[in-house]
mmCIF file of C-alpha atoms in Angstrom:
data_model
loop_
_atom_site.group_PDB
_atom_site.id
_atom_site.type_symbol
_atom_site.label_atom_id
_atom_site.label_comp_id
_atom_site.label_asym_id
_atom_site.label_seq_id
_atom_site.Cartn_x
_atom_site.Cartn_y
_atom_site.Cartn_z
ATOM 1 C CA MET P 183 -34.593 -11.825 -20.615
ATOM 2 C CA ARG P 184 -32.061 -11.554 -23.251
ATOM 3 C CA LEU P 185 -32.001 -8.611 -25.532
ATOM 4 C CA PRO P 186 -31.307 -9.098 -29.389
ATOM 5 C CA LYS P 187 -27.962 -8.840 -30.434
ATOM 6 C CA ILE P 188 -28.126 -5.621 -32.071
ATOM 7 C CA TRP P 189 -28.205 -4.268 -29.045
ATOM 8 C CA ALA P 190 -25.286 -5.705 -27.658
ATOM 9 C CA LYS P 191 -22.561 -3.504 -27.236
ATOM 10 C CA LYS P 192 -20.224 -4.595 -29.968
ATOM 11 C CA ASN P 193 -23.173 -3.277 -31.838
ATOM 12 C CA LEU P 194 -24.424 0.077 -30.147
ATOM 13 C CA PHE P 195 -23.738 2.173 -32.115
ATOM 14 C CA LEU P 196 -26.472 0.512 -34.714
ATOM 15 C CA ALA P 197 -28.820 0.535 -32.156
ATOM 16 C CA GLU P 198 -28.762 3.765 -31.347
ATOM 17 C CA THR P 199 -28.390 4.475 -35.513
ATOM 18 C CA VAL P 200 -31.895 3.468 -36.110
ATOM 19 C CA VAL P 201 -33.464 4.655 -32.833
ATOM 20 C CA PHE P 202 -32.271 7.428 -33.371
ATOM 21 C CA LEU P 203 -33.301 8.009 -37.458
ATOM 22 C CA ILE P 204 -36.892 6.617 -36.500
ATOM 23 C CA ALA P 205 -37.299 9.061 -33.381
ATOM 24 C CA LEU P 206 -36.556 12.145 -35.921
ATOM 25 C CA LEU P 207 -38.606 10.771 -38.741
ATOM 26 C CA VAL P 208 -41.815 9.852 -35.962
ATOM 27 C CA PHE P 209 -41.361 14.052 -34.797
ATOM 28 C CA SER P 210 -41.242 14.823 -38.658
ATOM 29 C CA PHE P 211 -44.554 12.848 -39.294
ATOM 30 C CA ILE P 212 -46.291 14.072 -36.433
ATOM 31 C CA ILE P 213 -45.198 18.248 -37.605
ATOM 32 C CA GLY P 214 -46.782 17.600 -41.150
ATOM 33 C CA ASN P 215 -43.654 17.181 -42.907
ATOM 34 C CA ALA P 216 -42.261 13.609 -43.552
ATOM 35 C CA GLY P 217 -37.951 14.244 -43.940
ATOM 36 C CA PHE P 218 -38.673 17.344 -43.142
ATOM 37 C CA ILE P 219 -38.083 18.589 -46.729
ATOM 38 C CA GLY P 220 -36.783 21.432 -47.493
ATOM 39 C CA LEU P 221 -35.431 22.574 -44.211
ATOM 40 C CA GLU P 222 -31.842 24.407 -44.430
ATOM 41 C CA ILE P 223 -31.018 23.748 -41.179
ATOM 42 C CA HIS P 224 -31.768 19.927 -41.224
ATOM 43 C CA PRO P 225 -32.233 17.894 -37.679
ATOM 44 C CA PHE P 226 -30.319 15.168 -39.925
ATOM 45 C CA TYR P 227 -27.636 17.326 -39.132
ATOM 46 C CA PHE P 228 -27.441 17.389 -35.306
ATOM 47 C CA TYR P 229 -28.394 13.041 -36.018
ATOM 48 C CA ILE P 230 -25.276 12.753 -37.949
ATOM 49 C CA LEU P 231 -22.835 14.860 -36.012
ATOM 50 C CA VAL P 232 -23.724 13.116 -32.324
ATOM 51 C CA ILE P 233 -22.902 9.429 -33.876
ATOM 52 C CA VAL P 234 -19.828 10.456 -35.870
ATOM 53 C CA LEU P 235 -18.792 12.561 -32.092
ATOM 54 C CA ARG P 236 -19.555 9.025 -30.056
ATOM 55 C CA TYR P 237 -18.752 6.451 -32.472
ATOM 56 C CA GLY P 238 -16.275 7.871 -34.979
ATOM 57 C CA LEU P 239 -16.492 7.648 -38.986
ATOM 58 C CA ARG P 240 -16.622 3.491 -39.643
ATOM 59 C CA ARG P 241 -19.058 3.548 -36.997
ATOM 60 C CA SER P 242 -20.867 6.533 -38.295
ATOM 61 C CA LEU P 243 -21.296 5.240 -42.249
ATOM 62 C CA PRO P 244 -24.912 3.430 -41.744
ATOM 63 C CA ALA P 245 -25.793 6.577 -39.677
ATOM 64 C CA ILE P 246 -24.539 9.078 -42.522
ATOM 65 C CA ILE P 247 -26.183 7.497 -45.332
ATOM 66 C CA SER P 248 -28.925 6.111 -43.967
ATOM 67 C CA ALA P 249 -29.041 10.367 -43.301
ATOM 68 C CA GLY P 250 -29.175 10.712 -47.270
ATOM 69 C CA VAL P 251 -31.009 8.117 -48.203
ATOM 70 C CA VAL P 252 -34.214 8.371 -46.383
ATOM 71 C CA TYR P 253 -33.994 12.347 -47.538
ATOM 72 C CA PHE P 254 -33.882 11.228 -51.029
ATOM 73 C CA CYS P 255 -36.879 8.562 -50.498
ATOM 74 C CA LEU P 256 -39.036 10.912 -48.692
ATOM 75 C CA TYR P 257 -38.135 13.719 -51.108
ATOM 76 C CA LEU P 258 -39.125 11.295 -54.456
ATOM 77 C CA ALA P 259 -42.154 10.472 -52.760
ATOM 78 C CA ARG P 260 -43.339 13.958 -52.379
ATOM 79 C CA ILE P 261 -42.555 15.608 -56.013
ATOM 80 C CA ALA P 262 -44.583 12.158 -57.235
ATOM 81 C CA GLY P 263 -47.477 12.803 -55.060
ATOM 82 C CA ILE P 264 -46.822 9.361 -53.515
ATOM 83 C CA SER P 265 -49.681 8.310 -50.739
ATOM 84 C CA VAL P 266 -49.470 5.818 -47.915
ATOM 85 C CA ASP P 267 -51.895 3.644 -49.717
ATOM 86 C CA ASP P 268 -49.817 3.375 -52.989
ATOM 87 C CA LEU P 269 -47.243 1.460 -51.331
ATOM 88 C CA THR P 270 -49.649 -1.483 -51.739
ATOM 89 C CA ARG P 271 -50.133 -0.924 -55.053
ATOM 90 C CA PRO P 272 -46.701 -1.561 -57.060
ATOM 91 C CA ARG P 273 -48.057 -0.271 -60.669
ATOM 92 C CA ILE P 274 -49.183 2.811 -59.541
ATOM 93 C CA PHE P 275 -45.996 3.437 -57.547
ATOM 94 C CA PHE P 276 -43.539 3.371 -60.067
ATOM 95 C CA GLU P 277 -45.533 5.355 -62.684
ATOM 96 C CA LYS P 278 -45.869 7.752 -60.479
ATOM 97 C CA ILE P 279 -41.879 7.470 -60.084
ATOM 98 C CA PHE P 280 -41.419 7.332 -63.516
ATOM 99 C CA GLN P 281 -43.611 10.876 -64.252
ATOM 100 C CA SER P 282 -41.893 12.644 -61.049
ATOM 101 C CA GLY P 283 -40.098 14.643 -63.370
ATOM 102 C CA PHE P 284 -37.070 13.920 -61.357
ATOM 103 C CA HIS P 285 -33.441 15.434 -62.745
ATOM 104 C CA VAL P 286 -30.517 14.120 -61.262
ATOM 105 C CA SER P 287 -28.964 18.187 -61.486
ATOM 106 C CA ALA P 288 -32.202 18.096 -58.408
ATOM 107 C CA LEU P 289 -28.978 16.200 -56.045
ATOM 108 C CA TRP P 290 -26.732 20.085 -56.358
ATOM 109 C CA ARG P 291 -29.762 22.117 -56.339
ATOM 110 C CA GLU P 292 -33.043 21.783 -54.510
ATOM 111 C CA CYS P 293 -32.592 17.796 -53.126
ATOM 112 C CA TYR P 294 -29.585 19.163 -52.113
ATOM 113 C CA GLN P 295 -29.241 17.977 -49.348
ATOM 114 C CA PRO P 296 -28.270 14.018 -48.982
ATOM 115 C CA LEU P 297 -25.362 14.921 -51.062
ATOM 116 C CA ALA P 298 -24.363 17.477 -47.897
ATOM 117 C CA PHE P 299 -24.890 14.971 -45.574
ATOM 118 C CA ILE P 300 -22.665 12.034 -46.503
ATOM 119 C CA LEU P 301 -20.416 15.284 -46.968
ATOM 120 C CA PHE P 302 -20.678 16.642 -43.535
ATOM 121 C CA GLY P 303 -20.480 13.023 -42.066
ATOM 122 C CA LEU P 304 -17.375 12.414 -43.475
ATOM 123 C CA THR P 305 -15.790 15.153 -43.193
ATOM 124 C CA LEU P 306 -17.071 15.287 -39.644
ATOM 125 C CA GLY P 307 -15.906 11.943 -39.167
ATOM 126 C CA LEU P 308 -12.362 12.100 -41.036
ATOM 127 C CA LEU P 309 -12.087 15.305 -38.518
ATOM 128 C CA VAL P 310 -12.875 13.034 -35.424
ATOM 129 C CA SER P 311 -10.947 9.909 -36.447
ATOM 130 C CA ILE P 312 -7.322 12.101 -36.526
ATOM 131 C CA ASP P 313 -8.297 13.830 -33.366
ATOM 132 C CA LYS P 314 -9.088 10.017 -31.238
ATOM 133 C CA LYS P 315 -5.583 8.642 -33.160
ATOM 134 C CA LYS P 316 -3.818 11.207 -31.805
ATOM 135 C CA ILE P 317 -5.754 10.479 -28.403
ATOM 136 C CA LYS P 318 -4.608 7.346 -28.361
ATOM 137 C CA THR P 319 -1.553 8.098 -29.663
ATOM 138 C CA SER P 320 -1.031 10.636 -26.385
ATOM 139 C CA GLU P 321 -2.460 7.663 -24.472
ATOM 140 C CA ALA P 322 0.135 5.055 -25.726
ATOM 141 C CA LEU P 323 3.276 7.409 -24.471
ATOM 142 C CA ILE P 324 1.719 8.561 -21.506
ATOM 143 C CA ALA P 325 1.393 4.789 -20.443
ATOM 144 C CA GLU P 326 5.010 3.873 -21.295
ATOM 145 C CA GLN P 327 6.217 7.412 -19.793
ATOM 146 C CA ASN P 328 4.359 5.681 -16.364
ATOM 147 C CA GLU P 329 4.949 2.446 -17.589
ATOM 148 C CA LYS P 330 9.175 3.847 -17.436
ATOM 149 C CA ILE P 331 8.267 6.432 -14.260
ATOM 150 C CA SER P 332 6.914 3.026 -12.567
ATOM 151 C CA LYS P 333 10.267 1.008 -13.488
ATOM 152 C CA LYS P 334 12.244 3.423 -12.332
ATOM 153 C CA ASP P 335 10.348 3.748 -8.903
ATOM 154 C CA LYS P 336 11.100 0.363 -8.397
ATOM 155 C CA GLU P 337 14.737 0.666 -9.136
ATOM 156 C CA ILE P 338 14.568 3.210 -6.171
ATOM 157 C CA LYS P 339 13.107 1.220 -4.505
ATOM 158 C CA GLN P 340 15.587 -1.156 -4.811
ATOM 159 C CA ILE P 341 18.608 1.319 -3.334
ATOM 160 C CA LEU P 342 16.764 2.686 -0.875
ATOM 161 C CA LYS P 343 16.372 -1.253 0.174
ATOM 162 C CA ILE P 344 20.064 -2.410 -0.001
ATOM 163 C CA ASN P 345 21.263 1.428 1.204
ATOM 164 C CA GLU P 346 18.975 0.383 4.467
ATOM 165 C CA ASP P 347 20.318 -3.197 4.742
ATOM 166 C CA LEU P 348 23.990 -2.083 3.751
ATOM 167 C CA SER P 349 23.855 1.018 6.268
ATOM 168 C CA HIS P 350 22.633 -1.136 9.581
ATOM 169 C CA GLN P 351 25.390 -3.299 8.944
ATOM 170 C CA LEU P 352 28.017 -0.397 8.740
ATOM 171 C CA ILE P 353 26.398 0.995 11.763
ATOM 172 C CA ASN P 354 26.773 -2.295 13.530
ATOM 173 C CA ALA P 355 30.787 -2.326 12.407
ATOM 174 C CA GLU P 356 33.208 -0.997 14.577
ATOM 175 C CA HIS P 357 34.209 1.290 12.363
ATOM 176 C CA SER P 358 32.547 5.096 12.525
ATOM 177 C CA PHE P 359 30.086 5.348 10.615
ATOM 178 C CA ASN P 360 30.308 8.824 9.648
ATOM 179 C CA ILE P 361 33.440 8.134 8.482
ATOM 180 C CA VAL P 362 31.691 5.443 5.477
ATOM 181 C CA PHE P 363 28.823 7.975 4.866
ATOM 182 C CA ASP P 364 30.992 10.561 3.875
ATOM 183 C CA LYS P 365 32.528 7.761 1.280
ATOM 184 C CA THR P 366 29.220 6.548 0.392
ATOM 185 C CA LYS P 367 28.057 10.203 -1.059
ATOM 186 C CA ASN P 368 30.311 9.662 -3.975
ATOM 187 C CA LEU P 369 29.036 7.022 -5.226
ATOM 188 C CA PHE P 370 26.485 9.100 -6.953
ATOM 189 C CA THR P 371 28.511 11.029 -8.705
ATOM 190 C CA ASP P 372 28.026 11.120 -12.435
ATOM 191 C CA ASP P 373 31.458 10.427 -13.251
ATOM 192 C CA ILE P 374 31.978 6.215 -12.998
ATOM 193 C CA GLU P 375 35.497 6.589 -12.506
ATOM 194 C CA GLN P 376 34.594 7.655 -9.164
ATOM 195 C CA ILE P 377 32.210 5.137 -8.507
ATOM 196 C CA PHE P 378 34.722 2.067 -8.455
ATOM 197 C CA GLY P 379 37.126 5.185 -7.008
ATOM 198 C CA SER P 380 34.411 4.949 -3.731
ATOM 199 C CA LEU P 381 33.561 1.472 -3.880
ATOM 200 C CA TYR P 382 37.343 0.789 -3.593
ATOM 201 C CA ASN P 383 37.823 3.986 -0.286
ATOM 202 C CA ILE P 384 34.772 1.905 1.486
ATOM 203 C CA LEU P 385 36.436 -1.276 1.375
ATOM 204 C CA LYS P 386 39.629 -0.006 2.724
ATOM 205 C CA ILE P 387 37.262 1.279 5.758
ATOM 206 C CA ILE P 388 35.277 -1.691 6.510
ATOM 207 C CA ILE P 389 38.448 -4.209 5.162
ATOM 208 C CA ARG P 390 41.426 -2.878 7.149
ATOM 209 C CA GLY P 391 44.732 -5.074 5.725
ATOM 210 C CA ALA P 392 43.288 -6.841 3.201
ATOM 211 C CA VAL P 393 44.386 -6.850 -0.223
ATOM 212 C CA PHE P 394 41.658 -6.779 -2.811
ATOM 213 C CA TYR P 395 41.355 -5.274 -6.437
ATOM 214 C CA VAL P 396 38.215 -3.297 -8.345
ATOM 215 C CA TYR P 397 37.427 -4.123 -11.455
ATOM 216 C CA SER P 398 34.783 -2.532 -14.224
ATOM 217 C CA ILE P 399 33.598 -3.583 -17.382
ATOM 218 C CA ASN P 400 35.015 -1.133 -20.093
ATOM 219 C CA ASP P 401 34.025 -2.310 -23.771
ATOM 220 C CA LYS P 402 32.902 -6.016 -22.730
ATOM 221 C CA SER P 403 36.909 -6.483 -21.065
ATOM 222 C CA LEU P 404 37.379 -6.576 -17.352
ATOM 223 C CA ARG P 405 39.945 -3.324 -16.807
ATOM 224 C CA CYS P 406 41.163 -3.035 -13.184
ATOM 225 C CA ASN P 407 41.162 0.286 -11.613
ATOM 226 C CA PHE P 408 42.039 0.399 -8.612
ATOM 227 C CA PRO P 409 44.603 -0.268 -6.537
ATOM 228 C CA GLU P 410 46.486 1.698 -9.042
ATOM 229 C CA GLU P 411 49.598 1.231 -7.762
ATOM 230 C CA ALA P 412 49.110 -2.455 -8.812
ATOM 231 C CA ARG P 413 47.059 -2.552 -12.051
ATOM 232 C CA GLY P 414 49.734 -5.179 -13.379
ATOM 233 C CA GLU P 415 48.794 -7.213 -10.102
ATOM 234 C CA GLY P 416 45.305 -7.370 -10.973
ATOM 235 C CA ILE P 417 45.309 -8.382 -14.171
ATOM 236 C CA MET P 418 47.236 -11.093 -13.284
ATOM 237 C CA LEU P 419 45.098 -12.461 -11.066
ATOM 238 C CA LEU P 420 42.574 -12.111 -13.395
ATOM 239 C CA ILE P 421 44.097 -14.294 -15.294
ATOM 240 C CA ASN P 422 45.073 -17.204 -12.823
ATOM 241 C CA ASN P 423 41.342 -17.175 -11.406
ATOM 242 C CA LYS P 424 40.203 -16.833 -14.712
ATOM 243 C CA GLU P 425 37.711 -20.171 -14.893
ATOM 244 C CA LEU P 426 36.050 -19.164 -11.514
ATOM 245 C CA ILE P 427 35.771 -15.600 -12.460
ATOM 246 C CA ALA P 428 34.030 -16.782 -15.509
ATOM 247 C CA GLN P 429 31.600 -18.720 -13.396
ATOM 248 C CA SER P 430 30.820 -16.171 -11.002
ATOM 249 C CA VAL P 431 30.108 -13.387 -14.067
ATOM 250 C CA LYS P 432 27.959 -16.246 -15.503
ATOM 251 C CA THR P 433 25.822 -17.648 -12.544
ATOM 252 C CA PHE P 434 26.045 -14.107 -10.339
ATOM 253 C CA LYS P 435 27.435 -15.344 -7.732
ATOM 254 C CA PHE P 436 30.079 -14.732 -4.656
ATOM 255 C CA HIS P 437 32.151 -17.024 -4.431
ATOM 256 C CA TYR P 438 34.933 -17.248 -1.486
ATOM 257 C CA PHE P 439 36.897 -20.105 -0.052
ATOM 258 C CA LYS P 440 39.461 -20.567 2.432
ATOM 259 C CA MET P 441 43.457 -21.209 2.548
ATOM 260 C CA VAL P 442 45.210 -22.010 4.923
ATOM 261 C CA SER P 443 47.397 -18.191 5.830
ATOM 262 C CA LYS P 444 51.374 -19.403 5.699
ATOM 263 C CA GLU P 445 51.910 -17.159 8.714
ATOM 264 C CA ASN P 446 50.147 -19.652 10.976
ATOM 265 C CA HIS P 447 48.183 -22.308 9.748
ATOM 266 C CA ASP P 448 46.231 -23.072 12.508
ATOM 267 C CA HIS P 449 44.185 -20.088 10.512
ATOM 268 C CA ALA P 450 41.898 -19.558 7.502
ATOM 269 C CA VAL P 451 41.703 -16.738 4.840
ATOM 270 C CA PRO P 452 39.221 -16.103 2.662
ATOM 271 C CA TYR P 453 39.498 -15.723 -0.869
ATOM 272 C CA PHE P 454 37.135 -13.776 -2.502
ATOM 273 C CA ILE P 455 35.537 -12.715 -5.800
ATOM 274 C CA GLY P 456 32.214 -10.882 -5.972
ATOM 275 C CA PRO P 457 30.759 -9.262 -8.955
ATOM 276 C CA ILE P 458 28.597 -6.102 -9.134
ATOM 277 C CA PHE P 459 25.853 -7.093 -11.023
ATOM 278 C CA HIS P 460 22.467 -6.372 -11.789
ATOM 279 C CA GLN P 461 20.439 -9.173 -11.509
ATOM 280 C CA ALA P 462 16.932 -7.705 -13.187
ATOM 281 C CA SER P 463 18.574 -7.063 -16.461
ATOM 282 C CA ARG P 464 21.292 -10.117 -16.205
ATOM 283 C CA SER P 465 23.738 -6.563 -16.447
ATOM 284 C CA PHE P 466 27.068 -6.864 -15.627
ATOM 285 C CA PHE P 467 29.250 -4.007 -14.509
ATOM 286 C CA GLY P 468 32.738 -4.844 -12.886
ATOM 287 C CA LEU P 469 34.114 -7.312 -9.796
ATOM 288 C CA VAL P 470 35.613 -7.021 -6.833
ATOM 289 C CA ILE P 471 38.786 -9.184 -5.331
ATOM 290 C CA ILE P 472 39.408 -10.011 -1.967
ATOM 291 C CA ARG P 473 42.983 -12.220 -2.192
ATOM 292 C CA GLU P 474 43.711 -11.459 1.613
ATOM 293 C CA ILE P 475 42.045 -11.055 4.532
ATOM 294 C CA ASP P 476 43.750 -11.217 8.278
ATOM 295 C CA PHE P 477 42.213 -14.023 9.963
ATOM 296 C CA MET P 478 41.737 -11.994 12.886
ATOM 297 C CA LEU P 479 39.121 -9.274 11.270
ATOM 298 C CA PHE P 480 37.222 -12.045 8.881
ATOM 299 C CA ASN P 481 33.941 -12.838 9.488
ATOM 300 C CA GLU P 482 30.902 -13.587 7.746
ATOM 301 C CA ASN P 483 29.463 -10.393 8.571
ATOM 302 C CA LYS P 484 32.289 -8.632 6.849
ATOM 303 C CA LEU P 485 31.620 -10.771 3.237
ATOM 304 C CA ARG P 486 27.587 -10.203 4.117
ATOM 305 C CA THR P 487 28.734 -6.365 4.439
ATOM 306 C CA ILE P 488 31.041 -6.630 0.775
ATOM 307 C CA ARG P 489 27.987 -8.794 -1.231
ATOM 308 C CA ASN P 490 25.374 -5.621 -0.181
ATOM 309 C CA LEU P 491 27.636 -3.175 -0.987
ATOM 310 C CA CYS P 492 28.241 -4.516 -4.663
ATOM 311 C CA ARG P 493 24.623 -5.035 -5.007
ATOM 312 C CA TRP P 494 24.460 -1.343 -4.339
ATOM 313 C CA VAL P 495 26.776 -0.241 -6.326
ATOM 314 C CA SER P 496 25.307 -2.636 -9.045
ATOM 315 C CA GLU P 497 21.985 -0.564 -9.004
ATOM 316 C CA ILE P 498 23.475 2.937 -8.750
ATOM 317 C CA LEU P 499 25.674 1.705 -11.598
ATOM 318 C CA TYR P 500 21.783 0.358 -13.427
ATOM 319 C CA TYR P 501 20.274 3.463 -12.844
ATOM 320 C CA LYS P 502 23.151 5.295 -14.562
ATOM 321 C CA TYR P 503 24.675 3.900 -17.060
ATOM 322 C CA GLY P 504 22.306 1.142 -17.605
ATOM 323 C CA LYS P 505 21.755 2.376 -21.596
ATOM 324 C CA ALA P 506 21.490 -0.945 -24.555
ATOM 325 C CA ASN P 507 24.642 1.227 -25.771
ATOM 326 C CA SER P 508 26.135 2.015 -22.619
ATOM 327 C CA THR P 509 29.884 0.691 -22.862
ATOM 328 C CA TYR P 510 30.332 0.910 -18.631
ATOM 329 C CA ARG P 511 27.394 -2.505 -19.099
ATOM 330 C CA TRP P 512 27.580 -6.057 -20.618
ATOM 331 C CA VAL P 513 24.623 -8.369 -20.622
ATOM 332 C CA VAL P 514 25.418 -12.053 -19.351
ATOM 333 C CA GLY P 515 24.806 -14.267 -22.006
ATOM 334 C CA LYS P 516 24.496 -12.481 -25.523
ATOM 335 C CA GLU P 517 28.224 -12.730 -26.057
ATOM 336 C CA GLU P 518 32.035 -13.831 -24.127
ATOM 337 C CA LEU P 519 32.540 -11.725 -22.077
ATOM 338 C CA LYS P 520 36.551 -11.093 -22.039
ATOM 339 C CA ILE P 521 38.720 -11.911 -19.691
#
């Protein structure tokens, strides 16, 4: 069986308004004082209070107005001496109304309750509306903060995951893990120069004898951080590989190709370009270029380790310097990077 539309959830406030008011009126007729006329502490105040607290000012207006109108009508009927039988005789009904001697001034004297109901309801409704607005604002702020916390939790989990993968690979390397781990501690410093310095030191441990360069982004341009004594060579390397670097930055892909060694034409040495990027936010923080790797030390596991190291450092940099106005971050696709 389908209920009338008034009982729908969106109209529930109207149903409660009608039912509550009828219940009070029936009770007033039972005790012999229709509408509780003349009572100082009137039950309609409680009726208005409940509806306002439940539904706020806008939805409680029918209750506030109906309380005032019902009280006024029953007050007028009492002073006019109207009986139930008069309702079936319109002429007599209106004669008694006009002869009742009602004056408007009674609304702020003996018949002050209708205005009091309206004033009480509006005042209470405004206070409730202000509180509800504050609650909604607080809930929105809490939801926003929870979203930020959730986002940071995901970033931290991502860092820990990459950290775990990198740790396993470093443990399996032929170099002492204790030495490498001691270097990784500096990655969590607040000094961005030390972060790139730590990256450089770790790379020197992982790939001994290699010639490589570490670059950071600074105000939309690449800057060669390490090695300090060969920054000029690092800049020339950028210029000579401009197109390949631009492609690597745009696609977030690690590029390497094998070159024939000058010393031994039977062996190939990889040339490696690795962007330090945060793919989720399309943020670019720096670059690692390896110009020469001794073919005796080269294997795919080492390059996989470097990739994970770049990703790990990017997560740390995004966590620390990922703000929109950061000069240490460039958002891929917004404007051209200066190389």
